[in-house]
Short mmCIF file of C-alpha atoms and ligand atoms in Angstrom, two decimals:
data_model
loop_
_atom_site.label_atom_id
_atom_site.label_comp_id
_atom_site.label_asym_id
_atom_site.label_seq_id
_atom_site.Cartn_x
_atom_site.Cartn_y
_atom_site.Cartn_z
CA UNK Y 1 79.91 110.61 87.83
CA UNK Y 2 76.59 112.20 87.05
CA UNK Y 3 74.24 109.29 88.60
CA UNK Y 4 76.05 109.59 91.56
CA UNK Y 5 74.97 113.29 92.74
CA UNK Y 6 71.68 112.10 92.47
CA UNK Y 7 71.89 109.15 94.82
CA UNK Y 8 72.49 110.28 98.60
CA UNK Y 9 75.81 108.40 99.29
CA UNK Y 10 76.46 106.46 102.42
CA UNK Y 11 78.52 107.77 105.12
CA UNK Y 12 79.72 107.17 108.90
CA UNK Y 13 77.61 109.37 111.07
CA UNK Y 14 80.51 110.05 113.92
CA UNK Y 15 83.99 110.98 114.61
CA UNK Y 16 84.29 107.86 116.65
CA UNK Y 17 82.86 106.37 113.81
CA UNK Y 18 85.41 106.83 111.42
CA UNK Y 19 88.12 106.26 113.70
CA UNK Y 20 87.00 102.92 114.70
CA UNK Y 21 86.33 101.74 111.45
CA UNK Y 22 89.40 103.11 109.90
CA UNK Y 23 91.67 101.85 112.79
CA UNK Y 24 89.53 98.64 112.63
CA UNK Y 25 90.70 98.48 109.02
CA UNK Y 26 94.44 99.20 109.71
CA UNK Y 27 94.51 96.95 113.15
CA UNK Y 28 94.47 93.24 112.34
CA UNK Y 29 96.21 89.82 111.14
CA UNK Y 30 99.02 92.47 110.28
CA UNK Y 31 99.76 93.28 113.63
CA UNK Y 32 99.43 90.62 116.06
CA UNK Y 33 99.89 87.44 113.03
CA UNK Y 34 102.36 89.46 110.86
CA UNK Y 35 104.10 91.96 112.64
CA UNK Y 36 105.65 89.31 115.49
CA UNK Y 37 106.71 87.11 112.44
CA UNK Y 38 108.45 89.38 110.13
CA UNK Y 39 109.98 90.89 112.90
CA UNK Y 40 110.88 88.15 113.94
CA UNK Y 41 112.06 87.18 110.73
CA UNK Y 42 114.07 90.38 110.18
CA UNK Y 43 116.01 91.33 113.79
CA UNK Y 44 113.55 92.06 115.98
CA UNK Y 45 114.72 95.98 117.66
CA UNK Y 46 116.14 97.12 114.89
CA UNK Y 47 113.46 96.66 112.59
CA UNK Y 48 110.82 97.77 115.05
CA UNK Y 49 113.04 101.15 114.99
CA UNK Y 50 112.84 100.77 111.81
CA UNK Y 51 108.90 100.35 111.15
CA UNK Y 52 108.08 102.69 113.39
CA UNK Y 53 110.15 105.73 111.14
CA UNK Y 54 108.65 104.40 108.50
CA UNK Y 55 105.18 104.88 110.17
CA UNK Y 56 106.19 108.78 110.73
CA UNK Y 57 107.45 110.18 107.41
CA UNK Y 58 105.80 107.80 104.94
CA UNK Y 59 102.34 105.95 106.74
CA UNK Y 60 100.74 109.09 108.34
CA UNK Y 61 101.56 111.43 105.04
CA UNK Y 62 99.91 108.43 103.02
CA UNK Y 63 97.07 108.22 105.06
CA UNK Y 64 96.18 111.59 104.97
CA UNK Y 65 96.67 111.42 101.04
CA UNK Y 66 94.42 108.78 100.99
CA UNK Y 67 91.62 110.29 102.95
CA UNK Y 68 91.64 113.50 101.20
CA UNK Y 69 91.74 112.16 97.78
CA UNK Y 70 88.69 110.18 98.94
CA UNK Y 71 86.72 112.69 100.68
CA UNK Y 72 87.83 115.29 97.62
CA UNK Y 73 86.14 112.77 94.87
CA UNK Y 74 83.17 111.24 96.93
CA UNK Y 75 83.99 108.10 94.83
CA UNK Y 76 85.85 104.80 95.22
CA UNK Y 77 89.49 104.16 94.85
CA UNK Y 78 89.33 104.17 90.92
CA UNK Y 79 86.99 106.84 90.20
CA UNK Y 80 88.51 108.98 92.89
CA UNK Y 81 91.67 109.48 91.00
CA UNK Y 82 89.15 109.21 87.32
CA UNK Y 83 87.71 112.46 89.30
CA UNK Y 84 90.73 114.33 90.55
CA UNK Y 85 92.66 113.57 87.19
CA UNK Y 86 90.05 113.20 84.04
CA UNK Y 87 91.28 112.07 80.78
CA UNK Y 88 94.33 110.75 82.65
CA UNK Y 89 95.85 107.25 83.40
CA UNK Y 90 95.87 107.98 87.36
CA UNK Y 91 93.25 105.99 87.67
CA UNK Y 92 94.87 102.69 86.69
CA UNK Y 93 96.42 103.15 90.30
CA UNK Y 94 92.81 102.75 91.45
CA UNK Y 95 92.71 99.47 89.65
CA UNK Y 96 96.12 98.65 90.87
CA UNK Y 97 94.14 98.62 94.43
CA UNK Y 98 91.64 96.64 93.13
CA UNK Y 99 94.21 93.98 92.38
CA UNK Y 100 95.71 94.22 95.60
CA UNK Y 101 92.65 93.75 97.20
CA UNK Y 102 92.67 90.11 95.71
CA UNK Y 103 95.75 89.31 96.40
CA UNK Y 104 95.71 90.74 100.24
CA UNK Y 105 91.96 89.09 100.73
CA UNK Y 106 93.19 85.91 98.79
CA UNK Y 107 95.98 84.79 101.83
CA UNK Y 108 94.29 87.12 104.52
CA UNK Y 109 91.05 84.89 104.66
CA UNK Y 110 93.28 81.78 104.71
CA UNK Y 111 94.56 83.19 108.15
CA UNK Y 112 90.91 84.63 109.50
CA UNK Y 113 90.20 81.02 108.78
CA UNK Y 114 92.71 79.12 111.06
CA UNK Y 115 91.31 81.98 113.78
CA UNK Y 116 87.84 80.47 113.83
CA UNK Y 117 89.49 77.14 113.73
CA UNK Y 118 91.96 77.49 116.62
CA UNK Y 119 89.21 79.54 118.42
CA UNK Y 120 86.86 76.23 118.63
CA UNK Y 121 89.85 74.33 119.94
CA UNK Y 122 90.63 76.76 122.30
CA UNK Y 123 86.36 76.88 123.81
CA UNK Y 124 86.72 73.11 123.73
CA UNK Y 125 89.57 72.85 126.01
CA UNK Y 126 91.74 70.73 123.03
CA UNK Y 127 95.13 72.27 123.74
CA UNK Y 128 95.47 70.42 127.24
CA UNK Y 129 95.70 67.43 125.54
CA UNK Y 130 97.70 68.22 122.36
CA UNK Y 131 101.16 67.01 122.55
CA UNK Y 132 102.67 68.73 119.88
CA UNK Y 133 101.20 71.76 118.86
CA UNK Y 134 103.07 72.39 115.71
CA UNK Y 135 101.90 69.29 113.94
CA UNK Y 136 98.12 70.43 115.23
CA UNK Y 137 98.83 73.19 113.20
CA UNK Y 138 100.41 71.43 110.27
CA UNK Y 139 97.76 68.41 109.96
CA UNK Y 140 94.74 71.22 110.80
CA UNK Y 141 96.27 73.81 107.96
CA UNK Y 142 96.77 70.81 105.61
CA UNK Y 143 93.70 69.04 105.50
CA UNK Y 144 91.80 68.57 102.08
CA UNK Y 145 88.70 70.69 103.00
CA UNK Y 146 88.72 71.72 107.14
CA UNK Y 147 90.64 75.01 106.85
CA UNK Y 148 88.63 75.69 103.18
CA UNK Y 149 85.63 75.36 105.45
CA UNK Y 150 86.11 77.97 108.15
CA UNK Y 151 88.15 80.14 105.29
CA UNK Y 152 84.27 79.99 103.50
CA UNK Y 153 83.33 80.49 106.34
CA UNK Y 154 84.69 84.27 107.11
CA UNK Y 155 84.14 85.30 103.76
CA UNK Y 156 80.64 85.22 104.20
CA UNK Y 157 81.20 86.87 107.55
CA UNK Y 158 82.51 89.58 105.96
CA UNK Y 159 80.31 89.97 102.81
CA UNK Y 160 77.09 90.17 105.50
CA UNK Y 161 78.87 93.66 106.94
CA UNK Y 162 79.93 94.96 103.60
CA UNK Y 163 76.42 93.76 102.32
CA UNK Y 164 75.02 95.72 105.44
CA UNK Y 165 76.87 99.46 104.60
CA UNK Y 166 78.59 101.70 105.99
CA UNK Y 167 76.68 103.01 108.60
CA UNK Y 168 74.50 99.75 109.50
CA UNK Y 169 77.10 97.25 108.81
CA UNK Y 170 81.00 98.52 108.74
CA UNK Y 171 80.58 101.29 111.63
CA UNK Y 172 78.01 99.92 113.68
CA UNK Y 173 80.24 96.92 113.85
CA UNK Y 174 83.20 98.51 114.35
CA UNK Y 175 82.35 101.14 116.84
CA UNK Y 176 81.47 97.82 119.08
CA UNK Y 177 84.47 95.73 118.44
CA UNK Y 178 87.49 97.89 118.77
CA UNK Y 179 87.00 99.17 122.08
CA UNK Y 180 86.98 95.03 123.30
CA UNK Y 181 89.97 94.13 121.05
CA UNK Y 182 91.98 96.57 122.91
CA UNK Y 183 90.73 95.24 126.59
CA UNK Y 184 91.60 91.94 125.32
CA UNK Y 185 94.58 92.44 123.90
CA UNK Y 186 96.03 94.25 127.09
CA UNK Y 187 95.35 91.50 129.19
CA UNK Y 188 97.06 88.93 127.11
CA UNK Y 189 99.97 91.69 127.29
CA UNK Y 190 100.22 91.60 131.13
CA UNK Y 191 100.04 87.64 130.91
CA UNK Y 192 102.56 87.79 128.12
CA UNK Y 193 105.01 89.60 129.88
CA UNK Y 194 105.19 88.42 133.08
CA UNK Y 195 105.62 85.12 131.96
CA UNK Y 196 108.95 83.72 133.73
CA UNK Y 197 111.44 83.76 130.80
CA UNK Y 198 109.93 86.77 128.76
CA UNK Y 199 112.60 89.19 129.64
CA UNK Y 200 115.02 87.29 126.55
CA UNK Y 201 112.06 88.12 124.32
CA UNK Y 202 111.84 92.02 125.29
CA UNK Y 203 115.49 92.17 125.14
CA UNK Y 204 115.21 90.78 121.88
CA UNK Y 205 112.34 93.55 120.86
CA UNK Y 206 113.96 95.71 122.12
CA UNK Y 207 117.40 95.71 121.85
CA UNK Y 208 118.34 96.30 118.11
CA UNK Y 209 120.73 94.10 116.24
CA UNK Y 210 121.96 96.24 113.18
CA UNK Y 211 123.53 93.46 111.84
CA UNK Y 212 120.91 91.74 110.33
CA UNK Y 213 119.98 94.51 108.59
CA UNK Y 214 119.84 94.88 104.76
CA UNK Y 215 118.19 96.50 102.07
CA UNK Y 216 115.33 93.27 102.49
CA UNK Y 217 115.01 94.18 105.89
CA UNK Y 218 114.61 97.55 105.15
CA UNK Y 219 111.94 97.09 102.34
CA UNK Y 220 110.26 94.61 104.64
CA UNK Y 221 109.29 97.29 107.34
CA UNK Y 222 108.19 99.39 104.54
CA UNK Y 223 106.17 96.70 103.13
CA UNK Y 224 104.79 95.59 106.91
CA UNK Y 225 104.22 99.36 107.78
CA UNK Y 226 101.98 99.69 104.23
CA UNK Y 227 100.18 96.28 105.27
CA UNK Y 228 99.51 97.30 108.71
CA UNK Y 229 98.21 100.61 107.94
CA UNK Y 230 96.00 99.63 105.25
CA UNK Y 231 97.78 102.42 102.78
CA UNK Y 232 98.47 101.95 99.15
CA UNK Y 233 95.49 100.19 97.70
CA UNK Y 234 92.60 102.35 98.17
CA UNK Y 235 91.43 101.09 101.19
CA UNK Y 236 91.24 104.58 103.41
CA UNK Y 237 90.50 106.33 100.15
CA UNK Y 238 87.01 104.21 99.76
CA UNK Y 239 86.89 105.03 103.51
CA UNK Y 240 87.88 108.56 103.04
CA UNK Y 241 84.90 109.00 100.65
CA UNK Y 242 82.40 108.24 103.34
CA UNK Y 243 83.94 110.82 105.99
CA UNK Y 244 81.79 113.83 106.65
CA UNK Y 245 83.55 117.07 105.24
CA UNK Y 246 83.68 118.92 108.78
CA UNK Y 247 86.41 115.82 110.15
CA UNK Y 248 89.85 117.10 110.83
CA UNK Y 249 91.61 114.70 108.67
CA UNK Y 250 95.22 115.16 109.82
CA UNK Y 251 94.16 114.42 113.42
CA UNK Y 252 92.17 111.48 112.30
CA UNK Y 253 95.33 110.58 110.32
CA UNK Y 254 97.42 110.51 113.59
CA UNK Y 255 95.20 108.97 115.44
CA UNK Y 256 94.60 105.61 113.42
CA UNK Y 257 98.61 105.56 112.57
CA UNK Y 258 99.15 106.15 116.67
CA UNK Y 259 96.45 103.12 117.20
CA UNK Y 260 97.88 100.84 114.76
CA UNK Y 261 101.63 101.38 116.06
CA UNK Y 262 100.56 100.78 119.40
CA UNK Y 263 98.78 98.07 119.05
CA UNK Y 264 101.37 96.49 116.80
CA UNK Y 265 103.43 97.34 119.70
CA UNK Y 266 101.43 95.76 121.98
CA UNK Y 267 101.04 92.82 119.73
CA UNK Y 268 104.75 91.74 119.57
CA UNK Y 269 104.72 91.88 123.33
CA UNK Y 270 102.33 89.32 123.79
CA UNK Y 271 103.51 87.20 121.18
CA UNK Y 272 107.46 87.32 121.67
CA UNK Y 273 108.24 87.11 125.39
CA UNK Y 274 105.45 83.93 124.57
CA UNK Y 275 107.75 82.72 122.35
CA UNK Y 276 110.89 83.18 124.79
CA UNK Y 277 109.00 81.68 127.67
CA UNK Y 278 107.97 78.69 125.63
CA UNK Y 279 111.33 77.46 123.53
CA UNK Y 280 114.53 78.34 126.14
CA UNK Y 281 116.60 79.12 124.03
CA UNK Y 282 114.38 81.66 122.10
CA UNK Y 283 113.82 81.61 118.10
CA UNK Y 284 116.98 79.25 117.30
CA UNK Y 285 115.02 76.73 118.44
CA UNK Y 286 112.22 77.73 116.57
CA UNK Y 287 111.87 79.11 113.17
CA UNK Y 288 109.26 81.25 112.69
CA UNK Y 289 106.74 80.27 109.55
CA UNK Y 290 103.22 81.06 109.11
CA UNK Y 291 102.34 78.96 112.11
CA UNK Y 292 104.13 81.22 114.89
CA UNK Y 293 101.07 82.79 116.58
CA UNK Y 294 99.13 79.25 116.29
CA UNK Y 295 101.94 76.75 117.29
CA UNK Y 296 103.59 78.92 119.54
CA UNK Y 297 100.86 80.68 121.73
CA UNK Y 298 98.64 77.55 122.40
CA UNK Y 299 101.64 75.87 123.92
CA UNK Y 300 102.17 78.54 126.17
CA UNK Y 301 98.44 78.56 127.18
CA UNK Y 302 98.44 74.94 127.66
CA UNK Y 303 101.04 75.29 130.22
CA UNK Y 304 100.47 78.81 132.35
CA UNK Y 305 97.33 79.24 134.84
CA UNK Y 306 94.14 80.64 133.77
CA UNK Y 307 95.29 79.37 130.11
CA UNK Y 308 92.09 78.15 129.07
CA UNK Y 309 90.30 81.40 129.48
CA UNK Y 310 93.43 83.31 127.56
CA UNK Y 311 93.50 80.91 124.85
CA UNK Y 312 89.86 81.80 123.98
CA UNK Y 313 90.14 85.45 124.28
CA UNK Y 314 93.51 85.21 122.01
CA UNK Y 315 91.63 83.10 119.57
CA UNK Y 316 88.63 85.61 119.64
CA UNK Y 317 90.21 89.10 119.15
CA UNK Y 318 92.54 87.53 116.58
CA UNK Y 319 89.21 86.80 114.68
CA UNK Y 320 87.75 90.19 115.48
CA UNK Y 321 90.43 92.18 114.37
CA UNK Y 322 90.72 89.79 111.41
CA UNK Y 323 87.24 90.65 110.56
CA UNK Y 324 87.27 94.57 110.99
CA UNK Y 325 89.76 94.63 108.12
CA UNK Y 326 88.91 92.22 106.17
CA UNK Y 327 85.24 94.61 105.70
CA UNK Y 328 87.66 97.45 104.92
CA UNK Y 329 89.42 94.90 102.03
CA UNK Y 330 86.00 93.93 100.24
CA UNK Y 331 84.65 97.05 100.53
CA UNK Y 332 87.31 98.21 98.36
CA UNK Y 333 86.04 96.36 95.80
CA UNK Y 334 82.24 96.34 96.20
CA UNK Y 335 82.50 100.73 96.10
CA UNK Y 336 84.29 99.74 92.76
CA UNK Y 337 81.69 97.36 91.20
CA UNK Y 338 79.04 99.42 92.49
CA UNK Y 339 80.00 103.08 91.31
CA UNK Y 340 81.80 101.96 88.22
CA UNK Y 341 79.98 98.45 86.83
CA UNK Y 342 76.44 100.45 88.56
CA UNK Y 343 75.80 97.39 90.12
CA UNK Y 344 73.24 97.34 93.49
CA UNK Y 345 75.42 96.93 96.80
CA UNK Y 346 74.13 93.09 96.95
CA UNK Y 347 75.08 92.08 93.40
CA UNK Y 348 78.67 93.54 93.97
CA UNK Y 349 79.07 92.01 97.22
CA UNK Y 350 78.11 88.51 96.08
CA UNK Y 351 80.26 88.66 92.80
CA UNK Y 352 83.14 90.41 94.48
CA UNK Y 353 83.47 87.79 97.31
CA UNK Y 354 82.87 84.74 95.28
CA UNK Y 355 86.09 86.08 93.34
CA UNK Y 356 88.19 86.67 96.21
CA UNK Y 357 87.10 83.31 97.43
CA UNK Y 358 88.03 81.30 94.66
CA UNK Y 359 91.32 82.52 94.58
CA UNK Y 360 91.90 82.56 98.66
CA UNK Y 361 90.85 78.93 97.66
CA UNK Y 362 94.10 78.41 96.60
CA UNK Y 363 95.84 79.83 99.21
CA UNK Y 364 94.45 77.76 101.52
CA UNK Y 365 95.17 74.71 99.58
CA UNK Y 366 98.80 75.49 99.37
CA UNK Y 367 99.45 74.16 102.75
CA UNK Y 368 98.41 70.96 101.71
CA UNK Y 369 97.41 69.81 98.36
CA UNK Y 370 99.13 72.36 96.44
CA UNK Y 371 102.34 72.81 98.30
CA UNK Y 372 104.77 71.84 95.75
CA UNK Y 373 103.60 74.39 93.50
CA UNK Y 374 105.83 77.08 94.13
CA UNK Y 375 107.66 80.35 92.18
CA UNK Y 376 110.84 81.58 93.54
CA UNK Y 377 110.74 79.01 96.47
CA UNK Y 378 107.56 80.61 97.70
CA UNK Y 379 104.43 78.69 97.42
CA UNK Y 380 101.25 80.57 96.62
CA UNK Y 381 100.52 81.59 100.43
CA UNK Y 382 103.89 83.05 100.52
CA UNK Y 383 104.13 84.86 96.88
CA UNK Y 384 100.55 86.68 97.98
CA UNK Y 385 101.80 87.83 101.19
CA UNK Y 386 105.24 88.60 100.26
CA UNK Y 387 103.76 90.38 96.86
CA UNK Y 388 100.49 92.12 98.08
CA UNK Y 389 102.89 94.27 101.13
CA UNK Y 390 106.54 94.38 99.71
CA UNK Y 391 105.24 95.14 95.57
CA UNK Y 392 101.68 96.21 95.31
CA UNK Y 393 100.98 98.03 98.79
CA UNK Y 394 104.75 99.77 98.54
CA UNK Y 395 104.40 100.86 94.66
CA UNK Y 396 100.73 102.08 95.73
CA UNK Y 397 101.93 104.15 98.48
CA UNK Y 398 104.56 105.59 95.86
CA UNK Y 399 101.97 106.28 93.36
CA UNK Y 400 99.52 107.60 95.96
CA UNK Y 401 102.32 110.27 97.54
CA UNK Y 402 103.41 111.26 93.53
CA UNK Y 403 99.95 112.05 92.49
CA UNK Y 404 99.13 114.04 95.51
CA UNK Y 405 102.27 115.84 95.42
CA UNK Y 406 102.57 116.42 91.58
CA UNK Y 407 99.36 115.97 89.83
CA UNK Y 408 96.86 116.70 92.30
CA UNK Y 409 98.56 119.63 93.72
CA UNK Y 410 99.31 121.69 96.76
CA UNK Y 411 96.28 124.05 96.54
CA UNK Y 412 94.06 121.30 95.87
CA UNK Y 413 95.49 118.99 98.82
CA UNK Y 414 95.58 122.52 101.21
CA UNK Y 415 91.59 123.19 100.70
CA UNK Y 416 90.70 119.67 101.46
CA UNK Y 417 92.81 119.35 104.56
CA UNK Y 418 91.89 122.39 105.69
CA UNK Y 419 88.18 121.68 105.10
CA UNK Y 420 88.22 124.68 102.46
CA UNK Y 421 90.33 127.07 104.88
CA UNK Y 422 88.66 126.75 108.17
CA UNK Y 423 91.02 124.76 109.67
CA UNK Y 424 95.35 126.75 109.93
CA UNK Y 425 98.50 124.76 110.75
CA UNK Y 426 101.70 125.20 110.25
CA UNK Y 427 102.65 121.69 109.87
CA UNK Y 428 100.62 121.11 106.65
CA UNK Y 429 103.54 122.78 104.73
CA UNK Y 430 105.72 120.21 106.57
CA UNK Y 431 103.62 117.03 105.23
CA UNK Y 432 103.19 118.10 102.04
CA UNK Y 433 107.31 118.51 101.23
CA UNK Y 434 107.38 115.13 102.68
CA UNK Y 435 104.87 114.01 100.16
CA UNK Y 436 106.18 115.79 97.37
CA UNK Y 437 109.97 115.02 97.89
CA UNK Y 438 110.95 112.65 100.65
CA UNK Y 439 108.77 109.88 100.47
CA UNK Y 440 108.49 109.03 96.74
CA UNK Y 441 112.76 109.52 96.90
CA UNK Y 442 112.41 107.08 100.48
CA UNK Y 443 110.26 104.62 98.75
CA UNK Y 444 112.04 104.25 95.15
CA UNK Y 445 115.36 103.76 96.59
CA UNK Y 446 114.33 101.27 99.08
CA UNK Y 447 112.42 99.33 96.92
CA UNK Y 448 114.59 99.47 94.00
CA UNK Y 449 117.36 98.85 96.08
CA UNK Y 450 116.01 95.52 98.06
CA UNK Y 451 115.41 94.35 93.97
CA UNK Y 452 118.67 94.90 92.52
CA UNK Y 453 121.15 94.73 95.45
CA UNK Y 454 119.63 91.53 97.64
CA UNK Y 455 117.02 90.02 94.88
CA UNK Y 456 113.74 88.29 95.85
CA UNK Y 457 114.13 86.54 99.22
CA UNK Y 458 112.02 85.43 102.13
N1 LIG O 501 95.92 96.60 107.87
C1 LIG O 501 95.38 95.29 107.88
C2 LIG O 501 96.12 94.48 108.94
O1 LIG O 501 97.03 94.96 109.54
C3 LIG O 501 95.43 94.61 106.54
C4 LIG O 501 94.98 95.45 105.41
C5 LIG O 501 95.85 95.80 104.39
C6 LIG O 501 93.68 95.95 105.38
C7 LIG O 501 95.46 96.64 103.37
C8 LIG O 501 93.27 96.80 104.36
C9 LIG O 501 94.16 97.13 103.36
O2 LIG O 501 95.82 93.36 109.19
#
């Protein structure tokens, strides 16, 4: 740690700042690719009830573990918990992020791909004349080299902001894209909605169906409330690190969680009642896979006025909120290379990409040439998405709530909340029982449960 007091460290320069980049990093393919599908996947209203307790008693108490171990240590993810705990093995949870962050990156920039992709079709007007839009998808996301392309493609899109910093690159970026991903996304909402026909699809939302629910369902909006709120890998701890030591982290805490759950909210309603509207007799006619959101939603631009100019804006702040977490992923393990292996912020960015790239490679290819290769009856698309939210982002969170509550320590965890004192509340006590007792009980049972009682499914 001693080189590093020497050497002023980055940092965002605003409040604004740090909540755009931090609900830039938690808003993204989760919520308007991922959250419509495993909800989808999973009951619809009951497990949006579901996520959204989940988001309450274990996201916003993880998040605000995460920042303060950050902003405690100054460091990355690994050396964080190397500070907080010396001569301990806490920080092999730091390097459990690290692997997460390849894994997450690996399918994510398949996805962020397929946006740049479907956002070309969509400026050249191609959807008018596509007669069936699910084997667009499925002979675009299966070619040899056309999704590896644009998949290349957004990696290096994302390595130029990391490469940039935090103030120059991650914040300056951020600070101008969120505010337009959230005008765009409403007005794809009101669209959405008043399509004739959507009405099945917010009764469906809406309306919870406890049947379907089991312990798989349950784990599943754990796993999908991690993912979307970028906890349990180190990603708002890296972040955490760079936020100024007079921020009010518990409101900053609310804040992104409140952001994220909306706009997951808001994301399901413009992809579901779509989905109603489109197929008549809703998902039975349809089963969701990877392809919802991009064989779904370009039929239902194709056919509704003003389509064109929706299709492009869809396309567009899909990529852009693609892209402000994607930063938040590599930067994860750039801090990492460059505090730990003392590597400049260039080197680390170049090596750490090229990594993440070659095994997003394979992704990508599993779509097409590498389909058949598969473990459990998931190919290697669906084993990193299933494993990065439902194993490494839920045993992270667990980890992350246990070492704050029992290793780290209340008076610890009080002083940095509090920034040293200044700031009193009475719901601090509240949040930190919850950390100490209810969520590492919430998430061991659930995800020891969803092993033992239902096994590994889809
Ligand atoms: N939260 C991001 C999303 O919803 C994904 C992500 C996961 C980003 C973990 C950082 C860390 O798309």
């Amino acid at each position: 740690m001693s080189g590093n007091s020497t050497i002023i460290r980055d940092s965002f320069s605003s409040k604004f700042g740090v909540i755009a980049a931090a609900a830039g990093s938690a808003v993204g393919l989760g919520n308007i690719w991922r959250f419509p599908l495993v909800a989808c996947q999973n009951g619809g209203g009951a497990f949006l009830i579901l996520y959204i307790g989940f988001v309450l008693i274990i996201g916003i108490p993880v998040l605000l573990s995460e920042f303060s171990i950050g902003r405690r240590a100054q460091l990355n993810a690994f050396g964080s918990f190397r500070a907080i705990a010396p001569k301990t093995k806490w920080s092999l949870v730091g390097l459990l992020g690290i692997i997460a962050a390849f894994t997450i990156l690996a399918f994510y920039s398949t996805v962020a791909g397929w946006t740049l992709e479907y956002f070309t079709q969509a400026v050249s007007g191609k959807f008018a004349n596509v007669s069936d839009m699910s084997k667009n998808f499925s002979d675009f996301s299966s070619h040899p080299y056309r999704p590896l392309i644009w998949q290349l493609l957004f990696m290096i899109l994302t390595a130029s902001v990391v490469f940039a910093g935090i103030k120059k690159g991650i914040e300056k970026l951020t600070k101008i894209l969120m505010p337009i991903l959230v005008i765009l996304i409403i007005a794809v909402v009101v669209r959405s909605v008043s399509l004739p026909g959507a009405s099945q699809g917010l009764h469906y939302l809406f309306v919870p169906d406890w049947s379907a629910v089991t312990f798989t369902t349950v784990l599943m909006a754990l796993g999908q409330a991690a993912f979307s709120l970028s906890i349990g890998m180190g990603a708002l701890i890296t972040y955490g690190s760079y936020i100024q030591k007079d921020n009010h982290l518990l409101n900053t805490s609310i804040q992104v969680a409140m952001a994220d759950t909306g706009i997951a909210i808001l994301s399901s309603l413009m992809v579901i009642p779509a989905v109603f509207a489109f197929t008549s007799s809703g998902l039975s006619e349809f089963s969701p896979g990877p392809g919802l959101v991009f064989e779904v939603l370009p039929n239902v631009f194709k056919s509704m006025p003003g389509g064109g100019a929706f299709s492009i804006m869809f396309f567009f702040l899909l990529a852009v909120a693609a892209l402000t977490s994607t930063i938040s992923v590599l930067e994860v393990v750039v801090a990492f290379f460059k505090e730990e292996l003392k590597m400049s912020r260039g080197k680390a960015t170049i090596i750490a990409s090229v990594a993440i790239a070659a095994l997003g490679v394979l992704a990508t290819l599993s779509f097409g040439l590498l389909k058949d290769i598969t473990l459990f009856n998931f190919t290697i698309f669906e084993m990193l998405n299933y494993l990065s939210a439902n194993v490494l982002l839920t045993f992270g969170a667990l980890l992350i709530v246990i070492f704050v509550g029992w290793k780290m320590g209340k008076s610890q965890f009080y002083d940095e909340i509090s920034n040293n004192g200044t700031i009193k509340s009475g719901i601090y006590k509240i949040i930190f029982f919850i950390i100490r007792y209810i969520a590492p009980v919430a998430i061991g049972i659930i995800a020891i449960a969803a092993f033992f009682v239902d096994g590994i499914t889809g």
